[in-house]
Tab-separated table of C-alpha atoms in Angstrom:
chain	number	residue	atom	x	y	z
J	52	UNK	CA	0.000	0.000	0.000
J	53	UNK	CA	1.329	3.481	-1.147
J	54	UNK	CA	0.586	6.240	1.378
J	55	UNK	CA	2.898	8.865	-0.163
J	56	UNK	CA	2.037	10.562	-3.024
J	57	UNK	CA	5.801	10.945	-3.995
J	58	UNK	CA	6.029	7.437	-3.989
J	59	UNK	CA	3.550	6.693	-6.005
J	60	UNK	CA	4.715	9.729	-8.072
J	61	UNK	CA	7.992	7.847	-8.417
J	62	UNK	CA	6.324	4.922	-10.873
J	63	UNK	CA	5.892	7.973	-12.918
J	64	UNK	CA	4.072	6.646	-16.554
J	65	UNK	CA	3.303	3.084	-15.467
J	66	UNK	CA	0.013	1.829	-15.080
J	67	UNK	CA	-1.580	2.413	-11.639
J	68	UNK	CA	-5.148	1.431	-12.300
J	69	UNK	CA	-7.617	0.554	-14.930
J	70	UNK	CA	-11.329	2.225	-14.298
J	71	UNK	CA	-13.686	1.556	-17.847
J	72	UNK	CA	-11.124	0.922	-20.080
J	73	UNK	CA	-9.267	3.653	-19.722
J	74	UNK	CA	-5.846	3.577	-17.864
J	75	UNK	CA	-4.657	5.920	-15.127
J	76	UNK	CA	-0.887	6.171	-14.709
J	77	UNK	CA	0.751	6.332	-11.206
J	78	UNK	CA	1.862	10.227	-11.807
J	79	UNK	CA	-2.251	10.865	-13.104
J	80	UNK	CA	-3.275	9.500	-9.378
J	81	UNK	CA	-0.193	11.045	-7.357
J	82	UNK	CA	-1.725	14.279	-9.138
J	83	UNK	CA	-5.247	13.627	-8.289
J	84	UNK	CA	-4.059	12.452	-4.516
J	85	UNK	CA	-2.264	15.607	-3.604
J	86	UNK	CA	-5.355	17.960	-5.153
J	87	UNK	CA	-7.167	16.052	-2.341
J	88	UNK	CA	-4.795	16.921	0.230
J	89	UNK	CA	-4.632	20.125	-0.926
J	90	UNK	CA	-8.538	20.634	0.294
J	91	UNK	CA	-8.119	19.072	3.470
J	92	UNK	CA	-7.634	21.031	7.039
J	93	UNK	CA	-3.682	21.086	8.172
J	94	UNK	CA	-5.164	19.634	11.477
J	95	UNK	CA	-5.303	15.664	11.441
J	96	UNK	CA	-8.459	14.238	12.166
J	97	UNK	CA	-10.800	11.275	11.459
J	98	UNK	CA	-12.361	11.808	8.201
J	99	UNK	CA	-15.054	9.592	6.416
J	100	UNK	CA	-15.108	9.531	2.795
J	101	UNK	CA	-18.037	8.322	0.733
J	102	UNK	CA	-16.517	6.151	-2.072
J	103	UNK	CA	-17.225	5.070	-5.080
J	104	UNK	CA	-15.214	2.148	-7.357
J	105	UNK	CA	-13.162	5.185	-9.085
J	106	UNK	CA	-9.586	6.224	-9.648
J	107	UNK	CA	-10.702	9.384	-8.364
J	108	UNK	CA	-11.666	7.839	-4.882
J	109	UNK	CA	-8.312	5.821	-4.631
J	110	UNK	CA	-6.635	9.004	-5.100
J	111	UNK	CA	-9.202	10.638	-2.482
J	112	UNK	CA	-8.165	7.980	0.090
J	113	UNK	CA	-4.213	7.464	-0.591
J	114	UNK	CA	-4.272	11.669	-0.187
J	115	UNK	CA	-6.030	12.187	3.033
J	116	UNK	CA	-3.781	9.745	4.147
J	117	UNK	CA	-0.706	11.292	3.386
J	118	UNK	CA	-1.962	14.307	4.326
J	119	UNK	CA	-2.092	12.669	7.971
J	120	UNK	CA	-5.498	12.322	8.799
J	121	UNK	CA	-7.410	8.846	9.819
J	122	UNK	CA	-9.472	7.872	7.053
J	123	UNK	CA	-13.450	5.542	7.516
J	124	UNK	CA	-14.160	4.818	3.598
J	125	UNK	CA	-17.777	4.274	3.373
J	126	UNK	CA	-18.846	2.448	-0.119
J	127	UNK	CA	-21.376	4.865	-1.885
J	128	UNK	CA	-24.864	2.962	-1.555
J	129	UNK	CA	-24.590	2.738	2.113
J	130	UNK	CA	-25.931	5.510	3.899
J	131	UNK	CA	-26.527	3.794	7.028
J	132	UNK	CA	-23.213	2.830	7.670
J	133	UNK	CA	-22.264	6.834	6.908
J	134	UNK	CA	-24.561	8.143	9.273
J	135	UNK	CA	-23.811	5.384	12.026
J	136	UNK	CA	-19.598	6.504	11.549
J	137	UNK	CA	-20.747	10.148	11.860
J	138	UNK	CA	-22.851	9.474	15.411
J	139	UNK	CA	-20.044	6.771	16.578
J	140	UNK	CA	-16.587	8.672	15.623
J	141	UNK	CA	-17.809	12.513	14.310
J	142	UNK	CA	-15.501	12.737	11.729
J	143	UNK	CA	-14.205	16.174	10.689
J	144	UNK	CA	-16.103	18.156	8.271
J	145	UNK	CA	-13.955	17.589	5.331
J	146	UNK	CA	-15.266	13.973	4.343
J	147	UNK	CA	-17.836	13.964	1.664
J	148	UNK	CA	-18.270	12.090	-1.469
J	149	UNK	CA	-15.060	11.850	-3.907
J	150	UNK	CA	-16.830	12.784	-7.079
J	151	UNK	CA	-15.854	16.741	-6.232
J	152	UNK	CA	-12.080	15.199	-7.584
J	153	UNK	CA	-13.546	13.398	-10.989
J	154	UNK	CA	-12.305	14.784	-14.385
């Protein structure tokens, strides 16, 4: 598991992942990781993220954890599980769905 964005920068042009035929290099998803660490607080908190089965979401995830913080992914579909992580943990306020990082 990559939690650094310059490592995962570092496998530059390879092929990272594969999302609907179309191929997403390692550099593409380093990219799209530190844009989402970029819009996360500097404090480290708990954050849940809504997923979805997207490169965009894997990037979402691999940057709020090298940005630090504690990460509860929460498959999209299952609200109930969302809302029970919110009462149980109260994640900070910068989870929400991953689709604000999609091209």
């Amino acid at each position: 598991m990559f939690f650094s964005e310059s490592h995962l920068r570092s496998f530059g042009a390879n092929p990272c992942l594969v999302h609907e035929g179309r191929v997403s290099t390692y550099a593409e998803v380093a990219e799209l990781a530190k844009a989402a660490a970029r819009e996360l607080p500097a404090e480290q908190q708990l954050i849940a993220i809504e997923m979805t089965q997207t490169p965009a979401a894997i990037a979402r995830y691999l940057g709020t954890l090298d940005a630090g913080h504690a990460v509860i992914p929460i498959m999209t579909g299952h609200e109930e599980l969302l809302a029970l992580a919110v009462k149980r943990f109260r994640p900070g306020p910068a989870g929400r769905r991953e689709t604000a990082f999609t091209s």
